[in-house]
PDB file of C-alpha atoms and ligand atoms in Angstrom:
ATOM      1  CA  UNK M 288       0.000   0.000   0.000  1.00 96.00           C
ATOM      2  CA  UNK M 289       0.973   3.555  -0.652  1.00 98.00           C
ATOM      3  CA  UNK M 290      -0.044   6.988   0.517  1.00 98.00           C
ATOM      4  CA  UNK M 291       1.074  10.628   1.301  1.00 98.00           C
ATOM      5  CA  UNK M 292       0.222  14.015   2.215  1.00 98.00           C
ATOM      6  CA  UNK M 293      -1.887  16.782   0.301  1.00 97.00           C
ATOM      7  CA  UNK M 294       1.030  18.329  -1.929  1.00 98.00           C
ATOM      8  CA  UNK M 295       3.033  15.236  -2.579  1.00 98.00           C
ATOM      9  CA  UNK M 296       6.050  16.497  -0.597  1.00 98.00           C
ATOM     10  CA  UNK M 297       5.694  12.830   2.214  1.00 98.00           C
ATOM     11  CA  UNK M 298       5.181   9.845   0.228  1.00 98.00           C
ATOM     12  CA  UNK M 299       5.002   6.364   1.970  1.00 98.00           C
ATOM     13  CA  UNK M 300       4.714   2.507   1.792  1.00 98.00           C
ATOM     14  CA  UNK M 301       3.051  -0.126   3.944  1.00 97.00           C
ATOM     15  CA  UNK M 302       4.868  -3.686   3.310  1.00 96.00           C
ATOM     16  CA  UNK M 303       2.856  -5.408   6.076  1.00 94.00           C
ATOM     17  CA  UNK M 304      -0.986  -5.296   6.212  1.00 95.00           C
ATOM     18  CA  UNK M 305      -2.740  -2.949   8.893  1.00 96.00           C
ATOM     19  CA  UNK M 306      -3.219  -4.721  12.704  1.00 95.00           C
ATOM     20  CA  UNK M 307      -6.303  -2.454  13.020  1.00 96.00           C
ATOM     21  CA  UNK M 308      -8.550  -0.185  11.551  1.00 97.00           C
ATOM     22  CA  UNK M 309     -10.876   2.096  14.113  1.00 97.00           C
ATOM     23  CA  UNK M 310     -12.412   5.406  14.731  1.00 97.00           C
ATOM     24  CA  UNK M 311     -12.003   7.917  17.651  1.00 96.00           C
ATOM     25  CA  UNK M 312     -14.129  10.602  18.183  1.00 97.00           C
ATOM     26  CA  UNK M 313     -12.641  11.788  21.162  1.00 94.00           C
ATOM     27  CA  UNK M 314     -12.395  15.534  21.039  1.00 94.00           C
ATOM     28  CA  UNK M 315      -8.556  15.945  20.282  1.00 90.00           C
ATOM     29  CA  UNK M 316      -8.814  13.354  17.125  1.00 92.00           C
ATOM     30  CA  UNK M 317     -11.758  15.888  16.222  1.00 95.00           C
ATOM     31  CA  UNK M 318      -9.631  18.979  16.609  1.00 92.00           C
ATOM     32  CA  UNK M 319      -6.935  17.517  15.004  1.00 89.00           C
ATOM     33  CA  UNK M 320      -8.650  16.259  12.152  1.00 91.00           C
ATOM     34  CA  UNK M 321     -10.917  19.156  12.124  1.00 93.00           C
ATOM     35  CA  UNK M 322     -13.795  16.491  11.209  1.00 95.00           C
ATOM     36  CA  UNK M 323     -16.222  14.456  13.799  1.00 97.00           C
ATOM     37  CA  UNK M 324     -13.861  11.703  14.308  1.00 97.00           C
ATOM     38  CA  UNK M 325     -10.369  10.339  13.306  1.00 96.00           C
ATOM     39  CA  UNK M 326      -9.223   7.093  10.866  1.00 97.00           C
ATOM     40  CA  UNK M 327      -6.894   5.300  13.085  1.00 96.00           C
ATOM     41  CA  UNK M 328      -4.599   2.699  11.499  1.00 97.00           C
ATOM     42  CA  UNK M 329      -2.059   0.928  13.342  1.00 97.00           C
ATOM     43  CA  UNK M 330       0.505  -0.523  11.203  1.00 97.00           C
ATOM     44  CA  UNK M 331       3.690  -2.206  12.209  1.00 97.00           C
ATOM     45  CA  UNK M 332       6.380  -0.035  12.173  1.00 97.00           C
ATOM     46  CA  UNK M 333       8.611  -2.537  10.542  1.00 97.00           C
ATOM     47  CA  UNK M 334       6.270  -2.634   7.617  1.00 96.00           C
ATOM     48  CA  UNK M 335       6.037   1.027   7.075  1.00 98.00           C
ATOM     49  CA  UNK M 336       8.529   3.333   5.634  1.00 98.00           C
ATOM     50  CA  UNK M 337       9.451   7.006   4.247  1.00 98.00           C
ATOM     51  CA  UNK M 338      10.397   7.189   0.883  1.00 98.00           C
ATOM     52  CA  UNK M 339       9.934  10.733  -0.171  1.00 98.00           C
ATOM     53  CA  UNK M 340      10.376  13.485   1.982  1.00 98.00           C
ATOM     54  CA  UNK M 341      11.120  14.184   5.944  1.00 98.00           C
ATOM     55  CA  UNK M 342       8.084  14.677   7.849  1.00 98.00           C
ATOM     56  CA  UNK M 343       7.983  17.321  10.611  1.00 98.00           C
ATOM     57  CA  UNK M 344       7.332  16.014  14.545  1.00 97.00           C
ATOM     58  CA  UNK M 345       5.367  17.664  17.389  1.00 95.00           C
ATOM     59  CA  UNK M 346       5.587  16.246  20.681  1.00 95.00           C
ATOM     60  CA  UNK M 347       2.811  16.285  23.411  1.00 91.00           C
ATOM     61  CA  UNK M 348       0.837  14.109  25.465  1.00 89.00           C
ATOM     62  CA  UNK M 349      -2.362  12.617  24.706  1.00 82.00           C
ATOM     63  CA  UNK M 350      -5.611  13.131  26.749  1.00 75.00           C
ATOM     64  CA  UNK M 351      -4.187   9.445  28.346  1.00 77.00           C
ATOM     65  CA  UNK M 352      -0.911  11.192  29.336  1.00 86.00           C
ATOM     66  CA  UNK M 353       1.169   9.316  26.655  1.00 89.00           C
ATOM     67  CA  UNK M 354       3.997  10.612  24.697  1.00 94.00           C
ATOM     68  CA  UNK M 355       3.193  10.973  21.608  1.00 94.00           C
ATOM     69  CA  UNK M 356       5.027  12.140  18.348  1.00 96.00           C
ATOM     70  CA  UNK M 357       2.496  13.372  15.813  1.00 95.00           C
ATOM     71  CA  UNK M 358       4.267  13.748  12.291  1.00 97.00           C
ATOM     72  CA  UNK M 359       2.960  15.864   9.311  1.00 97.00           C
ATOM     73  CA  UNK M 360       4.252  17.269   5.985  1.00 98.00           C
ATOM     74  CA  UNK M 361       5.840  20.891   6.457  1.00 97.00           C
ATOM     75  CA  UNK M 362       4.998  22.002   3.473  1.00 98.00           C
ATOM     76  CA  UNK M 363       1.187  21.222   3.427  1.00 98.00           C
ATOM     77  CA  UNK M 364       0.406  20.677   7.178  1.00 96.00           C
ATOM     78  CA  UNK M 365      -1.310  17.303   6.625  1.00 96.00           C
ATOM     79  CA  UNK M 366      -0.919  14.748   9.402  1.00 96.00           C
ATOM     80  CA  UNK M 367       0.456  11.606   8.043  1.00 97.00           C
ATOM     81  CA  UNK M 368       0.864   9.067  11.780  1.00 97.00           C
ATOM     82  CA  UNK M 369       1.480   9.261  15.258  1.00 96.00           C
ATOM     83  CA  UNK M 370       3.985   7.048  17.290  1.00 96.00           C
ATOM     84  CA  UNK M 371       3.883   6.809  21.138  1.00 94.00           C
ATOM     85  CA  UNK M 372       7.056   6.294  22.945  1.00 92.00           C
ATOM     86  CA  UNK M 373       5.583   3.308  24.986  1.00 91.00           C
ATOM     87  CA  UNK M 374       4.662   1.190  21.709  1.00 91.00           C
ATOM     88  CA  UNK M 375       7.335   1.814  19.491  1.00 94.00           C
ATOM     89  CA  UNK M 376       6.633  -1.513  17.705  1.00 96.00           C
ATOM     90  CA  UNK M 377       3.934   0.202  15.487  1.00 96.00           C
ATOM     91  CA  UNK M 378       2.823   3.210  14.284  1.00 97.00           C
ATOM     92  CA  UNK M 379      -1.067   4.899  14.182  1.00 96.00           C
ATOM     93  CA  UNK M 380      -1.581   6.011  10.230  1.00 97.00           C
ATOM     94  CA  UNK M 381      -4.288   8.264   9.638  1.00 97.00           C
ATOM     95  CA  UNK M 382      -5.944   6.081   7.276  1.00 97.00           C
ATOM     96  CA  UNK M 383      -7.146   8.913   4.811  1.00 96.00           C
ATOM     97  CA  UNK M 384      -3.785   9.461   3.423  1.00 98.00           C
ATOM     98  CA  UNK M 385      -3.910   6.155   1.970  1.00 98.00           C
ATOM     99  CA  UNK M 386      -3.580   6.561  -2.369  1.00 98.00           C
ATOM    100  CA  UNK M 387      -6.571   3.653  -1.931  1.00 97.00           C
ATOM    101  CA  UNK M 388      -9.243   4.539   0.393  1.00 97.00           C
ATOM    102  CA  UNK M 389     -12.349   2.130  -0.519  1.00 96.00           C
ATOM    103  CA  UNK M 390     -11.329  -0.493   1.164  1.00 95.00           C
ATOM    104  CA  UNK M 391     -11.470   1.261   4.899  1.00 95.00           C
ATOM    105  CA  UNK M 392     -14.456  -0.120   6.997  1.00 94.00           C
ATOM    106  CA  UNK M 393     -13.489   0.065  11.080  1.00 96.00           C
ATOM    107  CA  UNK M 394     -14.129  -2.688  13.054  1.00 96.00           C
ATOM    108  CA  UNK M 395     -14.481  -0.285  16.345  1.00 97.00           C
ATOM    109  CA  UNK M 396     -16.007   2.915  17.357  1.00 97.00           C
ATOM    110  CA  UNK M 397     -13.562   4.613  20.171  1.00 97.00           C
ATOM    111  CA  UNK M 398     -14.633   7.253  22.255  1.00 96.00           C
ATOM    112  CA  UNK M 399     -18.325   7.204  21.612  1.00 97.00           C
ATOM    113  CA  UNK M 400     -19.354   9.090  24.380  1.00 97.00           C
ATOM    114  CA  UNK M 401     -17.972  12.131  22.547  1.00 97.00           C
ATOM    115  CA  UNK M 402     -19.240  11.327  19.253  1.00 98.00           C
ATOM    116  CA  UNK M 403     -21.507  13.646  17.254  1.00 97.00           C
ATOM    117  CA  UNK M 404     -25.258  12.587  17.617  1.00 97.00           C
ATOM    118  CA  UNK M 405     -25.447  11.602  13.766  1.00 97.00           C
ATOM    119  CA  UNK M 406     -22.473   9.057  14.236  1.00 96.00           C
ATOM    120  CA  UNK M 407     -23.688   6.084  12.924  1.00 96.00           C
ATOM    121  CA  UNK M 408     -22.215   2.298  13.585  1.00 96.00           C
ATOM    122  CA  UNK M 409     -20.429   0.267  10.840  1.00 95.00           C
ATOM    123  CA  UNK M 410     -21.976  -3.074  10.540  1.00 92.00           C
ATOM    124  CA  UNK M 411     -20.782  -5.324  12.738  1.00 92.00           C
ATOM    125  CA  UNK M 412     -18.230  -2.576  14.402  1.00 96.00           C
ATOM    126  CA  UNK M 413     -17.754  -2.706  18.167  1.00 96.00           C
ATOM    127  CA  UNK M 414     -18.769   0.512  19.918  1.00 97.00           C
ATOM    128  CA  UNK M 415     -16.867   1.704  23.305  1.00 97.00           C
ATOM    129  CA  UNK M 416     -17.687   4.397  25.346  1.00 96.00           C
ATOM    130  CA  UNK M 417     -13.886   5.313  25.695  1.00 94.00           C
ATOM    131  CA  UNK M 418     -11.926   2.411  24.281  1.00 92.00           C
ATOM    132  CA  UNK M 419     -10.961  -0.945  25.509  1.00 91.00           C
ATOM    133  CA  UNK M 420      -7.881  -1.467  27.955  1.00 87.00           C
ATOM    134  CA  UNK M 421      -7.033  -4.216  25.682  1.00 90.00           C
ATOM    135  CA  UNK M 422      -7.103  -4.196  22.035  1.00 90.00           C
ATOM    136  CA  UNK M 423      -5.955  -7.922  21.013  1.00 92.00           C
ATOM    137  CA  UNK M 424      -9.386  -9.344  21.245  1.00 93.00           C
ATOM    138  CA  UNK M 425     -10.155  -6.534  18.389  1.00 94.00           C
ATOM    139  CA  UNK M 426      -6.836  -7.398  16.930  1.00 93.00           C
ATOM    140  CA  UNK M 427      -8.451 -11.190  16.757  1.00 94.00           C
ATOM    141  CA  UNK M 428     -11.531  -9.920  15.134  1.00 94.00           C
ATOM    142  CA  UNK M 429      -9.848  -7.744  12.408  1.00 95.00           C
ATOM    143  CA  UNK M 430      -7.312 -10.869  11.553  1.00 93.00           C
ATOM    144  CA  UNK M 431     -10.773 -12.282  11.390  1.00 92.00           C
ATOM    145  CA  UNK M 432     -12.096 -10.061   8.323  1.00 91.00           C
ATOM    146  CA  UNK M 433      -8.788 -10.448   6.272  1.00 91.00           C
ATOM    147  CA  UNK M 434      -8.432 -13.974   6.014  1.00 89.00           C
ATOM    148  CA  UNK M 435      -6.513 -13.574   2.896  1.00 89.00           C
ATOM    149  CA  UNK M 436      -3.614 -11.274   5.018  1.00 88.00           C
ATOM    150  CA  UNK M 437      -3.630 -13.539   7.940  1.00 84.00           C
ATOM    151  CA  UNK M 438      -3.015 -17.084   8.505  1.00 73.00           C
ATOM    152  CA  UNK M 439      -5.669 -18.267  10.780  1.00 60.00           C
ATOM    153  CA  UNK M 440      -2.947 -20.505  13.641  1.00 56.00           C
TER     154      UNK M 440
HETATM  155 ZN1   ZN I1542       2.539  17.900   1.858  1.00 70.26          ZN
HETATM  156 ZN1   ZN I1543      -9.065  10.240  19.744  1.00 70.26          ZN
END
C-alpha cells in the first residue's frame, strides 16, 4: 500500500498489512482532524517506511498522558501518523492518506461518548464508550475479516 500528504512532498509505503482499523471521536482526534472523528490505522512499524520526503514532529501528550510524536508534511500541514514512545513496535496512520481509500471499513467505534449525535455504527463494528484497555481481542476480530492477510494458527 501507498499513501502521502496533500502536496506530494511525504510519500510512503506499507509492506505489512494494517493490525487495526478504528475510529475515535474523542475531542482531540476531532480537533486535530478538524472532522467528527479520526481514521486510526495501526501498522507495524517494521512494515512502514518514508520514501519521499522528511516529515515534521510535534511532541505532546495525549488526553491518556502518553507521549506521543504526531508527524505531518511541512509544506502542506497534513498529518500523516502518530507514534507513542511506549509502543514503538507500530505506528497509528491516519488512514485517509492512503492513495486507496475504498477499502477502509473500522471494526471499532472509540470514544463514543464524545461522538456527534449523527455518528452512525459500521456493521458489525464494536462501539466503546472510551476504548478498551485491551485491544488484542479486536486485533483477533480484524485478523478475522482479512483472512486472505492472515493465517488463521
Ligand atoms: Zn505535503
Ligand atoms: Zn481520539
Amino acid at each position: 500500500m501507498t499513501g502521502g500528504c496533500s502536496c506530494g512532498a511525504i510519500r510512503y509505503e506499507i509492506a505489512s498489512f494494517p493490525l487495526l482499523l478504528y475510529t475515535c471521536n474523542c475531542t482531540n482526534c476531532q480537533r486535530i482532524s478538524g472532522s467528527a472523528f479520526a481514521l486510526n490505522m495501526p501498522v507495524a512499524t517494521k512494515g512502514f517506511r518514508i520514501v519521499k520526503g522528511e516529515p515534521k514532529g510535534w511532541h505532546h501528550k495525549s488526553p491518556s498522558g502518553a507521549d506521543v510524536t504526531s508527524w505531518f508534511c511541512g509544506e502542506c500541514g497534513a498529518r500523516i501518523y502518530g507514534e507513542r514512545k511506549s509502543r514503538p513496535e507500530s505506528i497509528n496512520l491516519r488512514a485517509g492518506t492512503l492513495d486507496d481509500t475504498t477499502w477502509l471499513v473500522p471494526v471499532a467505534h472509540m470514544f463514543l461518548r464524545s461522538a456527534q449525535p449523527w455518528v452512525l455504527p459500521a456493521a458489525n463494528a464494536e462501539c466503546h464508550e472510551i476504548g478498551p484497555d485491551d485491544y488484542r481481542p479486536l486485533a483477533e476480530k480484524w485478523r478475522a475479516m482479512w483472512p486472505e492477510f492472515f493465517r488463521q494458527d
